[in-house]
PDB file of C-alpha atoms in Angstrom:
ATOM      1  CA  MET A   1      -3.485  66.124 -26.950  1.00 50.00           C
ATOM      2  CA  GLU A   2      -5.033  63.664 -24.572  1.00 64.00           C
ATOM      3  CA  ALA A   3      -7.969  64.712 -22.304  1.00 66.00           C
ATOM      4  CA  SER A   4      -5.978  63.702 -19.192  1.00 66.00           C
ATOM      5  CA  ASP A   5      -3.230  66.126 -20.117  1.00 67.00           C
ATOM      6  CA  MET A   6      -5.650  68.951 -20.447  1.00 77.00           C
ATOM      7  CA  VAL A   7      -7.230  68.129 -17.092  1.00 79.00           C
ATOM      8  CA  ILE A   8      -3.768  68.097 -15.396  1.00 78.00           C
ATOM      9  CA  ARG A   9      -2.954  71.450 -16.930  1.00 79.00           C
ATOM     10  CA  VAL A  10      -6.228  73.035 -15.817  1.00 84.00           C
ATOM     11  CA  ILE A  11      -5.798  71.706 -12.257  1.00 84.00           C
ATOM     12  CA  PHE A  12      -2.205  72.872 -11.853  1.00 82.00           C
ATOM     13  CA  LEU A  13      -3.010  76.321 -13.378  1.00 85.00           C
ATOM     14  CA  SER A  14      -6.106  76.751 -11.273  1.00 86.00           C
ATOM     15  CA  GLN A  15      -4.328  75.753  -8.030  1.00 87.00           C
ATOM     16  CA  SER A  16      -1.440  78.073  -8.678  1.00 86.00           C
ATOM     17  CA  MET A  17      -3.582  81.094  -9.629  1.00 89.00           C
ATOM     18  CA  VAL A  18      -6.209  80.643  -6.930  1.00 91.00           C
ATOM     19  CA  GLY A  19      -3.646  79.884  -4.258  1.00 90.00           C
ATOM     20  CA  VAL A  20      -1.417  82.812  -4.996  1.00 90.00           C
ATOM     21  CA  LEU A  21      -4.468  85.254  -5.190  1.00 92.00           C
ATOM     22  CA  GLY A  22      -5.935  83.951  -1.934  1.00 91.00           C
ATOM     23  CA  ASN A  23      -2.569  84.344  -0.018  1.00 91.00           C
ATOM     24  CA  SER A  24      -1.968  87.678  -1.657  1.00 92.00           C
ATOM     25  CA  PHE A  25      -5.347  88.991  -0.486  1.00 92.00           C
ATOM     26  CA  LEU A  26      -4.511  87.933   3.109  1.00 90.00           C
ATOM     27  CA  VAL A  27      -1.104  89.796   2.775  1.00 90.00           C
ATOM     28  CA  TYR A  28      -2.936  92.892   1.580  1.00 90.00           C
ATOM     29  CA  LYS A  29      -5.460  92.666   4.518  1.00 88.00           C
ATOM     30  CA  TYR A  30      -2.643  92.329   7.053  1.00 87.00           C
ATOM     31  CA  LEU A  31      -0.764  95.245   5.485  1.00 87.00           C
ATOM     32  CA  LEU A  32      -3.898  97.360   5.529  1.00 87.00           C
ATOM     33  CA  LEU A  33      -4.426  96.493   9.218  1.00 83.00           C
ATOM     34  CA  CYS A  34      -0.856  97.443  10.051  1.00 81.00           C
ATOM     35  CA  PHE A  35      -1.080 100.709   8.264  1.00 84.00           C
ATOM     36  CA  THR A  36      -4.357 101.606  10.061  1.00 84.00           C
ATOM     37  CA  GLY A  37      -2.760 101.031  13.405  1.00 76.00           C
ATOM     38  CA  ILE A  38      -4.902  98.065  14.397  1.00 79.00           C
ATOM     39  CA  ARG A  39      -3.130  95.810  16.933  1.00 80.00           C
ATOM     40  CA  LEU A  40      -2.999  92.239  15.578  1.00 79.00           C
ATOM     41  CA  LYS A  41      -3.579  89.155  17.712  1.00 82.00           C
ATOM     42  CA  PHE A  42      -0.809  86.680  18.308  1.00 83.00           C
ATOM     43  CA  THR A  43      -2.675  84.142  16.211  1.00 82.00           C
ATOM     44  CA  ASP A  44      -2.432  86.614  13.322  1.00 85.00           C
ATOM     45  CA  TRP A  45       1.347  86.668  13.756  1.00 87.00           C
ATOM     46  CA  ILE A  46       1.410  82.825  13.442  1.00 89.00           C
ATOM     47  CA  LEU A  47      -0.798  83.038  10.435  1.00 89.00           C
ATOM     48  CA  GLN A  48       1.599  85.443   8.745  1.00 89.00           C
ATOM     49  CA  HIS A  49       4.362  82.762   8.962  1.00 91.00           C
ATOM     50  CA  LEU A  50       1.799  80.276   7.559  1.00 91.00           C
ATOM     51  CA  ILE A  51       1.148  82.583   4.575  1.00 92.00           C
ATOM     52  CA  VAL A  52       4.819  82.916   3.833  1.00 93.00           C
ATOM     53  CA  ALA A  53       5.158  79.079   3.927  1.00 93.00           C
ATOM     54  CA  ASN A  54       2.139  78.763   1.583  1.00 92.00           C
ATOM     55  CA  PHE A  55       3.759  81.077  -0.843  1.00 92.00           C
ATOM     56  CA  LEU A  56       6.943  78.975  -0.810  1.00 91.00           C
ATOM     57  CA  THR A  57       4.995  75.813  -1.442  1.00 89.00           C
ATOM     58  CA  LEU A  58       2.935  77.261  -4.277  1.00 89.00           C
ATOM     59  CA  LEU A  59       5.779  79.130  -6.050  1.00 88.00           C
ATOM     60  CA  CYS A  60       8.334  76.373  -5.677  1.00 85.00           C
ATOM     61  CA  LYS A  61       6.037  73.429  -6.535  1.00 83.00           C
ATOM     62  CA  GLY A  62       2.815  74.678  -8.150  1.00 79.00           C
ATOM     63  CA  VAL A  63       4.323  77.052 -10.694  1.00 81.00           C
ATOM     64  CA  PRO A  64       7.095  74.714 -11.980  1.00 82.00           C
ATOM     65  CA  GLN A  65       4.657  71.874 -12.164  1.00 81.00           C
ATOM     66  CA  THR A  66       2.238  74.027 -14.082  1.00 79.00           C
ATOM     67  CA  MET A  67       4.978  75.004 -16.542  1.00 80.00           C
ATOM     68  CA  ALA A  68       5.961  71.332 -16.909  1.00 76.00           C
ATOM     69  CA  ALA A  69       2.309  70.358 -17.600  1.00 75.00           C
ATOM     70  CA  PHE A  70       2.231  72.837 -20.497  1.00 77.00           C
ATOM     71  CA  GLY A  71       5.218  71.122 -22.067  1.00 74.00           C
ATOM     72  CA  LEU A  72       8.226  73.035 -20.589  1.00 73.00           C
ATOM     73  CA  LYS A  73      10.286  70.135 -19.317  1.00 70.00           C
ATOM     74  CA  ASP A  74      13.920  71.416 -19.388  1.00 72.00           C
ATOM     75  CA  PHE A  75      13.544  74.970 -18.265  1.00 74.00           C
ATOM     76  CA  LEU A  76      15.540  74.777 -15.046  1.00 75.00           C
ATOM     77  CA  ASN A  77      19.321  74.446 -14.612  1.00 80.00           C
ATOM     78  CA  ASP A  78      20.947  72.288 -11.891  1.00 81.00           C
ATOM     79  CA  PHE A  79      21.057  75.084  -9.277  1.00 84.00           C
ATOM     80  CA  GLU A  80      17.478  76.138  -9.829  1.00 82.00           C
ATOM     81  CA  CYS A  81      16.277  72.566  -9.414  1.00 83.00           C
ATOM     82  CA  LYS A  82      18.165  72.188  -6.171  1.00 86.00           C
ATOM     83  CA  LEU A  83      16.846  75.524  -4.896  1.00 88.00           C
ATOM     84  CA  ILE A  84      13.186  75.175  -5.623  1.00 88.00           C
ATOM     85  CA  PHE A  85      13.099  71.565  -4.244  1.00 86.00           C
ATOM     86  CA  TYR A  86      14.776  72.756  -1.129  1.00 89.00           C
ATOM     87  CA  LEU A  87      12.596  75.855  -0.575  1.00 91.00           C
ATOM     88  CA  HIS A  88       9.487  73.711  -1.290  1.00 89.00           C
ATOM     89  CA  ARG A  89      10.496  71.284   1.479  1.00 88.00           C
ATOM     90  CA  VAL A  90      11.168  74.106   3.874  1.00 91.00           C
ATOM     91  CA  GLY A  91       7.820  75.728   3.116  1.00 91.00           C
ATOM     92  CA  ARG A  92       6.035  72.387   3.608  1.00 90.00           C
ATOM     93  CA  GLY A  93       7.745  71.902   7.018  1.00 89.00           C
ATOM     94  CA  VAL A  94       6.897  75.458   8.222  1.00 92.00           C
ATOM     95  CA  THR A  95       3.318  74.949   7.029  1.00 92.00           C
ATOM     96  CA  LEU A  96       3.051  71.976   9.267  1.00 91.00           C
ATOM     97  CA  SER A  97       4.732  73.580  12.266  1.00 91.00           C
ATOM     98  CA  SER A  98       2.766  76.830  12.006  1.00 91.00           C
ATOM     99  CA  THR A  99      -0.520  75.018  11.851  1.00 91.00           C
ATOM    100  CA  CYS A 100       0.575  72.921  14.892  1.00 90.00           C
ATOM    101  CA  PHE A 101       1.542  76.105  16.914  1.00 90.00           C
ATOM    102  CA  LEU A 102      -1.661  77.782  15.936  1.00 89.00           C
ATOM    103  CA  SER A 103      -3.576  74.793  17.328  1.00 88.00           C
ATOM    104  CA  VAL A 104      -1.477  74.587  20.498  1.00 88.00           C
ATOM    105  CA  PHE A 105      -1.713  78.301  21.280  1.00 86.00           C
ATOM    106  CA  GLN A 106      -5.517  78.349  20.923  1.00 84.00           C
ATOM    107  CA  ALA A 107      -5.761  75.231  23.132  1.00 84.00           C
ATOM    108  CA  VAL A 108      -3.786  76.961  25.847  1.00 83.00           C
ATOM    109  CA  THR A 109      -5.842  80.172  25.349  1.00 81.00           C
ATOM    110  CA  ILE A 110      -9.211  78.508  25.878  1.00 79.00           C
ATOM    111  CA  SER A 111      -8.132  76.150  28.681  1.00 77.00           C
ATOM    112  CA  PRO A 112      -9.946  76.776  31.934  1.00 74.00           C
ATOM    113  CA  SER A 113      -7.930  78.301  34.807  1.00 70.00           C
ATOM    114  CA  GLY A 114      -8.228  75.009  36.834  1.00 64.00           C
ATOM    115  CA  TYR A 115      -5.948  73.045  34.498  1.00 63.00           C
ATOM    116  CA  ARG A 116      -2.339  72.446  35.317  1.00 66.00           C
ATOM    117  CA  TRP A 117      -1.032  74.207  32.274  1.00 62.00           C
ATOM    118  CA  SER A 118      -3.190  77.329  32.684  1.00 62.00           C
ATOM    119  CA  TRP A 119      -0.065  79.261  33.806  1.00 66.00           C
ATOM    120  CA  LEU A 120       1.107  78.895  30.132  1.00 71.00           C
ATOM    121  CA  LYS A 121      -1.533  81.483  29.074  1.00 71.00           C
ATOM    122  CA  VAL A 122       0.766  84.270  30.035  1.00 74.00           C
ATOM    123  CA  LYS A 123       4.062  82.827  28.754  1.00 76.00           C
ATOM    124  CA  SER A 124       2.754  80.851  25.756  1.00 78.00           C
ATOM    125  CA  PRO A 125       3.268  83.824  23.209  1.00 80.00           C
ATOM    126  CA  SER A 126       6.983  83.953  23.979  1.00 82.00           C
ATOM    127  CA  TYR A 127       7.365  80.144  23.988  1.00 83.00           C
ATOM    128  CA  ILE A 128       5.473  79.597  20.741  1.00 85.00           C
ATOM    129  CA  ALA A 129       7.260  82.645  19.090  1.00 85.00           C
ATOM    130  CA  ALA A 130      10.588  80.986  19.867  1.00 88.00           C
ATOM    131  CA  GLY A 131       9.140  77.690  18.509  1.00 87.00           C
ATOM    132  CA  VAL A 132       8.018  79.237  15.268  1.00 89.00           C
ATOM    133  CA  TYR A 133      11.544  80.655  14.565  1.00 90.00           C
ATOM    134  CA  MET A 134      13.068  77.300  15.577  1.00 90.00           C
ATOM    135  CA  SER A 135      10.847  75.516  13.225  1.00 89.00           C
ATOM    136  CA  TRP A 136      12.223  77.542  10.345  1.00 92.00           C
ATOM    137  CA  ILE A 137      15.682  76.659  11.433  1.00 92.00           C
ATOM    138  CA  LEU A 138      14.697  72.966  11.881  1.00 87.00           C
ATOM    139  CA  ALA A 139      13.153  72.879   8.342  1.00 88.00           C
ATOM    140  CA  LEU A 140      16.364  74.411   6.888  1.00 90.00           C
ATOM    141  CA  ILE A 141      18.502  71.858   8.580  1.00 88.00           C
ATOM    142  CA  VAL A 142      16.374  68.688   8.162  1.00 83.00           C
ATOM    143  CA  ASN A 143      15.986  69.201   4.386  1.00 84.00           C
ATOM    144  CA  ILE A 144      19.548  70.228   3.674  1.00 85.00           C
ATOM    145  CA  ASN A 145      20.221  66.929   2.047  1.00 79.00           C
ATOM    146  CA  PHE A 146      17.575  67.332  -0.574  1.00 78.00           C
ATOM    147  CA  PRO A 147      19.698  69.547  -2.916  1.00 78.00           C
ATOM    148  CA  MET A 148      22.481  67.005  -2.849  1.00 79.00           C
ATOM    149  CA  TYR A 149      20.305  64.350  -4.742  1.00 77.00           C
ATOM    150  CA  ILE A 150      18.374  66.652  -7.077  1.00 80.00           C
ATOM    151  CA  THR A 151      19.622  67.509 -10.541  1.00 77.00           C
ATOM    152  CA  ALA A 152      18.326  69.100 -13.743  1.00 76.00           C
ATOM    153  CA  ARG A 153      16.812  67.060 -16.509  1.00 65.00           C
ATOM    154  CA  LEU A 154      19.474  68.557 -18.835  1.00 58.00           C
ATOM    155  CA  ASN A 155      22.036  66.317 -17.134  1.00 53.00           C
ATOM    156  CA  HIS A 156      21.289  63.207 -19.066  1.00 52.00           C
ATOM    157  CA  TRP A 157      24.729  61.664 -18.597  1.00 52.00           C
ATOM    158  CA  ASN A 158      23.378  58.520 -16.968  1.00 52.00           C
ATOM    159  CA  MET A 159      19.579  58.052 -17.199  1.00 51.00           C
ATOM    160  CA  THR A 160      19.626  54.764 -15.415  1.00 51.00           C
ATOM    161  CA  SER A 161      20.752  56.398 -12.176  1.00 58.00           C
ATOM    162  CA  LEU A 162      18.061  59.119 -12.329  1.00 63.00           C
ATOM    163  CA  LYS A 163      14.391  59.241 -11.186  1.00 67.00           C
ATOM    164  CA  GLU A 164      12.362  61.614 -13.342  1.00 68.00           C
ATOM    165  CA  PHE A 165      10.165  64.282 -11.772  1.00 68.00           C
ATOM    166  CA  GLU A 166       8.662  66.097 -14.895  1.00 67.00           C
ATOM    167  CA  TYR A 167      11.061  69.086 -14.787  1.00 71.00           C
ATOM    168  CA  CYS A 168      13.889  67.845 -12.532  1.00 77.00           C
ATOM    169  CA  SER A 169      15.414  64.520 -11.553  1.00 75.00           C
ATOM    170  CA  SER A 170      16.803  62.818  -8.405  1.00 75.00           C
ATOM    171  CA  VAL A 171      19.519  60.278  -7.959  1.00 71.00           C
ATOM    172  CA  ARG A 172      18.266  56.782  -7.278  1.00 65.00           C
ATOM    173  CA  HIS A 173      19.349  54.942  -4.123  1.00 63.00           C
ATOM    174  CA  ASP A 174      18.570  51.508  -2.821  1.00 63.00           C
ATOM    175  CA  LYS A 175      15.374  50.991  -0.785  1.00 65.00           C
ATOM    176  CA  ALA A 176      17.244  50.746   2.455  1.00 69.00           C
ATOM    177  CA  PHE A 177      18.814  54.202   2.017  1.00 67.00           C
ATOM    178  CA  ASP A 178      15.431  55.666   0.879  1.00 65.00           C
ATOM    179  CA  THR A 179      13.681  54.195   3.866  1.00 69.00           C
ATOM    180  CA  PHE A 180      16.240  55.476   6.282  1.00 71.00           C
ATOM    181  CA  PHE A 181      16.220  58.950   4.694  1.00 69.00           C
ATOM    182  CA  ALA A 182      12.294  58.983   4.735  1.00 69.00           C
ATOM    183  CA  VAL A 183      12.308  58.094   8.490  1.00 73.00           C
ATOM    184  CA  LEU A 184      14.806  60.907   9.165  1.00 72.00           C
ATOM    185  CA  VAL A 185      12.772  63.611   7.248  1.00 71.00           C
ATOM    186  CA  ILE A 186       9.347  62.482   8.561  1.00 77.00           C
ATOM    187  CA  SER A 187      10.321  62.302  12.254  1.00 79.00           C
ATOM    188  CA  PRO A 188       9.673  66.054  12.917  1.00 80.00           C
ATOM    189  CA  ASP A 189       6.411  65.769  10.979  1.00 83.00           C
ATOM    190  CA  VAL A 190       5.181  62.988  13.183  1.00 85.00           C
ATOM    191  CA  PHE A 191       5.906  64.996  16.259  1.00 87.00           C
ATOM    192  CA  PHE A 192       4.056  68.086  15.040  1.00 88.00           C
ATOM    193  CA  VAL A 193       1.082  66.013  13.733  1.00 88.00           C
ATOM    194  CA  GLY A 194       0.831  64.261  17.060  1.00 89.00           C
ATOM    195  CA  LEU A 195       0.976  67.604  18.990  1.00 90.00           C
ATOM    196  CA  MET A 196      -1.592  69.087  16.598  1.00 89.00           C
ATOM    197  CA  LEU A 197      -4.015  66.165  17.096  1.00 89.00           C
ATOM    198  CA  TRP A 198      -3.635  66.307  20.892  1.00 89.00           C
ATOM    199  CA  SER A 199      -4.334  70.111  21.012  1.00 87.00           C
ATOM    200  CA  SER A 200      -7.294  69.710  18.598  1.00 87.00           C
ATOM    201  CA  SER A 201      -8.789  66.992  20.624  1.00 87.00           C
ATOM    202  CA  PHE A 202      -8.421  69.054  23.742  1.00 85.00           C
ATOM    203  CA  MET A 203     -10.174  72.081  22.042  1.00 84.00           C
ATOM    204  CA  ILE A 204     -13.032  69.822  20.955  1.00 85.00           C
ATOM    205  CA  PHE A 205     -13.419  68.538  24.506  1.00 83.00           C
ATOM    206  CA  ILE A 206     -13.503  72.133  25.876  1.00 80.00           C
ATOM    207  CA  LEU A 207     -16.037  73.226  23.245  1.00 79.00           C
ATOM    208  CA  CYS A 208     -18.262  70.264  23.989  1.00 80.00           C
ATOM    209  CA  ARG A 209     -18.135  70.879  27.700  1.00 77.00           C
ATOM    210  CA  HIS A 210     -18.871  74.600  27.202  1.00 70.00           C
ATOM    211  CA  LYS A 211     -21.858  73.745  25.056  1.00 70.00           C
ATOM    212  CA  GLN A 212     -23.287  71.507  27.745  1.00 72.00           C
ATOM    213  CA  LYS A 213     -22.831  74.229  30.358  1.00 68.00           C
ATOM    214  CA  MET A 214     -24.538  76.813  28.078  1.00 65.00           C
ATOM    215  CA  LYS A 215     -27.616  74.580  27.908  1.00 61.00           C
ATOM    216  CA  HIS A 216     -28.244  75.421  31.601  1.00 58.00           C
ATOM    217  CA  ILE A 217     -27.057  79.060  31.562  1.00 56.00           C
ATOM    218  CA  HIS A 218     -29.158  81.461  29.398  1.00 51.00           C
ATOM    219  CA  ARG A 219     -27.516  84.627  27.968  1.00 50.00           C
ATOM    220  CA  SER A 220     -24.719  84.665  30.588  1.00 47.00           C
ATOM    221  CA  ASN A 221     -21.935  87.217  30.401  1.00 47.00           C
ATOM    222  CA  PHE A 222     -19.481  84.309  30.187  1.00 46.00           C
ATOM    223  CA  SER A 223     -21.058  83.013  26.967  1.00 47.00           C
ATOM    224  CA  LEU A 224     -21.040  86.428  25.300  1.00 41.00           C
ATOM    225  CA  ARG A 225     -17.469  86.988  26.276  1.00 45.00           C
ATOM    226  CA  SER A 226     -16.382  83.624  25.077  1.00 50.00           C
ATOM    227  CA  PHE A 227     -18.062  83.895  21.615  1.00 59.00           C
ATOM    228  CA  PRO A 228     -15.085  85.354  19.693  1.00 65.00           C
ATOM    229  CA  GLU A 229     -12.743  82.846  21.208  1.00 68.00           C
ATOM    230  CA  THR A 230     -15.205  79.959  20.308  1.00 73.00           C
ATOM    231  CA  ARG A 231     -15.416  81.225  16.758  1.00 74.00           C
ATOM    232  CA  ALA A 232     -11.588  81.537  16.435  1.00 76.00           C
ATOM    233  CA  THR A 233     -11.207  77.939  17.961  1.00 79.00           C
ATOM    234  CA  LYS A 234     -13.716  76.460  15.362  1.00 81.00           C
ATOM    235  CA  THR A 235     -11.741  78.272  12.580  1.00 81.00           C
ATOM    236  CA  ILE A 236      -8.471  76.844  13.815  1.00 85.00           C
ATOM    237  CA  LEU A 237     -10.069  73.356  14.157  1.00 86.00           C
ATOM    238  CA  LEU A 238     -11.260  73.626  10.554  1.00 87.00           C
ATOM    239  CA  LEU A 239      -7.790  74.639   9.394  1.00 86.00           C
ATOM    240  CA  VAL A 240      -6.214  71.731  11.335  1.00 88.00           C
ATOM    241  CA  SER A 241      -8.638  69.129  10.045  1.00 88.00           C
ATOM    242  CA  THR A 242      -8.212  70.279   6.530  1.00 88.00           C
ATOM    243  CA  PHE A 243      -4.417  70.187   6.859  1.00 89.00           C
ATOM    244  CA  VAL A 244      -4.314  66.711   8.378  1.00 88.00           C
ATOM    245  CA  CYS A 245      -6.562  65.367   5.612  1.00 89.00           C
ATOM    246  CA  PHE A 246      -4.423  66.756   2.770  1.00 88.00           C
ATOM    247  CA  TYR A 247      -1.185  65.989   4.641  1.00 87.00           C
ATOM    248  CA  THR A 248      -2.060  62.375   5.206  1.00 86.00           C
ATOM    249  CA  LEU A 249      -3.086  61.793   1.544  1.00 87.00           C
ATOM    250  CA  SER A 250       0.074  63.598   0.310  1.00 85.00           C
ATOM    251  CA  CYS A 251       2.310  61.544   2.550  1.00 82.00           C
ATOM    252  CA  LEU A 252       0.865  58.251   1.309  1.00 83.00           C
ATOM    253  CA  VAL A 253       1.386  59.272  -2.287  1.00 83.00           C
ATOM    254  CA  GLN A 254       4.872  60.660  -1.648  1.00 79.00           C
ATOM    255  CA  ILE A 255       5.971  57.444   0.162  1.00 76.00           C
ATOM    256  CA  ASN A 256       4.949  55.538  -3.014  1.00 76.00           C
ATOM    257  CA  VAL A 257       6.844  57.943  -5.288  1.00 74.00           C
ATOM    258  CA  SER A 258       9.913  57.687  -3.080  1.00 70.00           C
ATOM    259  CA  LEU A 259      10.011  53.943  -2.840  1.00 68.00           C
ATOM    260  CA  LEU A 260       9.176  53.123  -6.543  1.00 68.00           C
ATOM    261  CA  TYR A 261      12.133  52.734  -8.768  1.00 65.00           C
ATOM    262  CA  THR A 262      10.262  54.377 -11.772  1.00 68.00           C
ATOM    263  CA  PRO A 263       7.179  56.339 -10.559  1.00 67.00           C
ATOM    264  CA  GLY A 264       4.531  57.014 -13.182  1.00 71.00           C
ATOM    265  CA  SER A 265       3.615  60.516 -14.220  1.00 74.00           C
ATOM    266  CA  PHE A 266       0.136  59.991 -12.656  1.00 76.00           C
ATOM    267  CA  LEU A 267       1.655  59.487  -9.118  1.00 79.00           C
ATOM    268  CA  VAL A 268       4.088  62.332  -9.575  1.00 77.00           C
ATOM    269  CA  ASN A 269       1.258  64.689 -10.680  1.00 79.00           C
ATOM    270  CA  MET A 270      -1.007  63.501  -7.848  1.00 83.00           C
ATOM    271  CA  ALA A 271       1.645  64.137  -5.255  1.00 81.00           C
ATOM    272  CA  SER A 272       2.106  67.687  -6.541  1.00 82.00           C
ATOM    273  CA  VAL A 273      -1.675  68.374  -6.663  1.00 85.00           C
ATOM    274  CA  LEU A 274      -2.129  67.103  -3.002  1.00 86.00           C
ATOM    275  CA  THR A 275       0.901  69.154  -1.835  1.00 86.00           C
ATOM    276  CA  ALA A 276      -0.593  72.338  -3.232  1.00 86.00           C
ATOM    277  CA  CYS A 277      -4.117  71.724  -1.964  1.00 89.00           C
ATOM    278  CA  PHE A 278      -3.788  73.110   1.625  1.00 89.00           C
ATOM    279  CA  PRO A 279      -1.851  76.351   0.548  1.00 90.00           C
ATOM    280  CA  THR A 280      -4.527  76.805  -2.027  1.00 90.00           C
ATOM    281  CA  VAL A 281      -7.566  76.233   0.230  1.00 90.00           C
ATOM    282  CA  SER A 282      -6.360  77.562   3.647  1.00 88.00           C
ATOM    283  CA  PRO A 283      -6.450  81.345   2.797  1.00 88.00           C
ATOM    284  CA  PHE A 284     -10.088  81.064   1.846  1.00 89.00           C
ATOM    285  CA  LEU A 285     -10.972  79.241   5.062  1.00 86.00           C
ATOM    286  CA  MET A 286      -9.365  82.167   6.952  1.00 82.00           C
ATOM    287  CA  ILE A 287     -11.055  84.752   4.761  1.00 81.00           C
ATOM    288  CA  ASN A 288     -14.481  83.177   5.118  1.00 72.00           C
ATOM    289  CA  ARG A 289     -14.171  82.888   8.916  1.00 64.00           C
TER     290      ARG A 289
END
């Protein structure tokens, strides 16, 4: 056994175990809060959708990839390959949209009353709630084509027309079709990332301006009242920056895997590792903050 194979196995196994445990702990904490009758904030409701999306990503990508790294290559049939690839894409899309809505909602929450969109403070929960449900529907629709081109490795009827992905395969197309399909799939992602970056930039601007004001106002009631919101804003900014970092790296690797006629195992494994990074790290960011 090569040392690189052992490293890949340890990485996949660690990501799967740590990610599932972290998200399970958050589920336990939320269930405990619900049973004790504590009223959850609206941001907690968005985070619950993020946790579900994290589970989909880890269970449908991390676990099969871990099994493949330990030598189980042909353990999925055709239907199972189509299903886990589809659910993984849906979970990935909802992770992006949930993080975006979390950032937008917090930006609206901390915006001063003098801004034009301050009236959204009252109506933003209903708008964003509808947006979160619509993001699930959008992810289900946009990724509906993925199962059509995914097949099990057991179907070796024509290896020249298949692109290998460790435990499943996909049908090869010409680069023009792959480019068109990639643009179609990534369009909603570009919109959500742009919205996320705009809302995050606005929150940073508000926090910096608030810090400047607090230099001249010592121990004011406003500063004490705004402390929980400031802490929540910094937590969300940490989540967003972590997501954007991992998402950008993952996209770059995924584009190479999609466009290459025969992607190497290193690129395929790297894409899987980067995809599982945010679902693994994000619950511990939330627990720590």
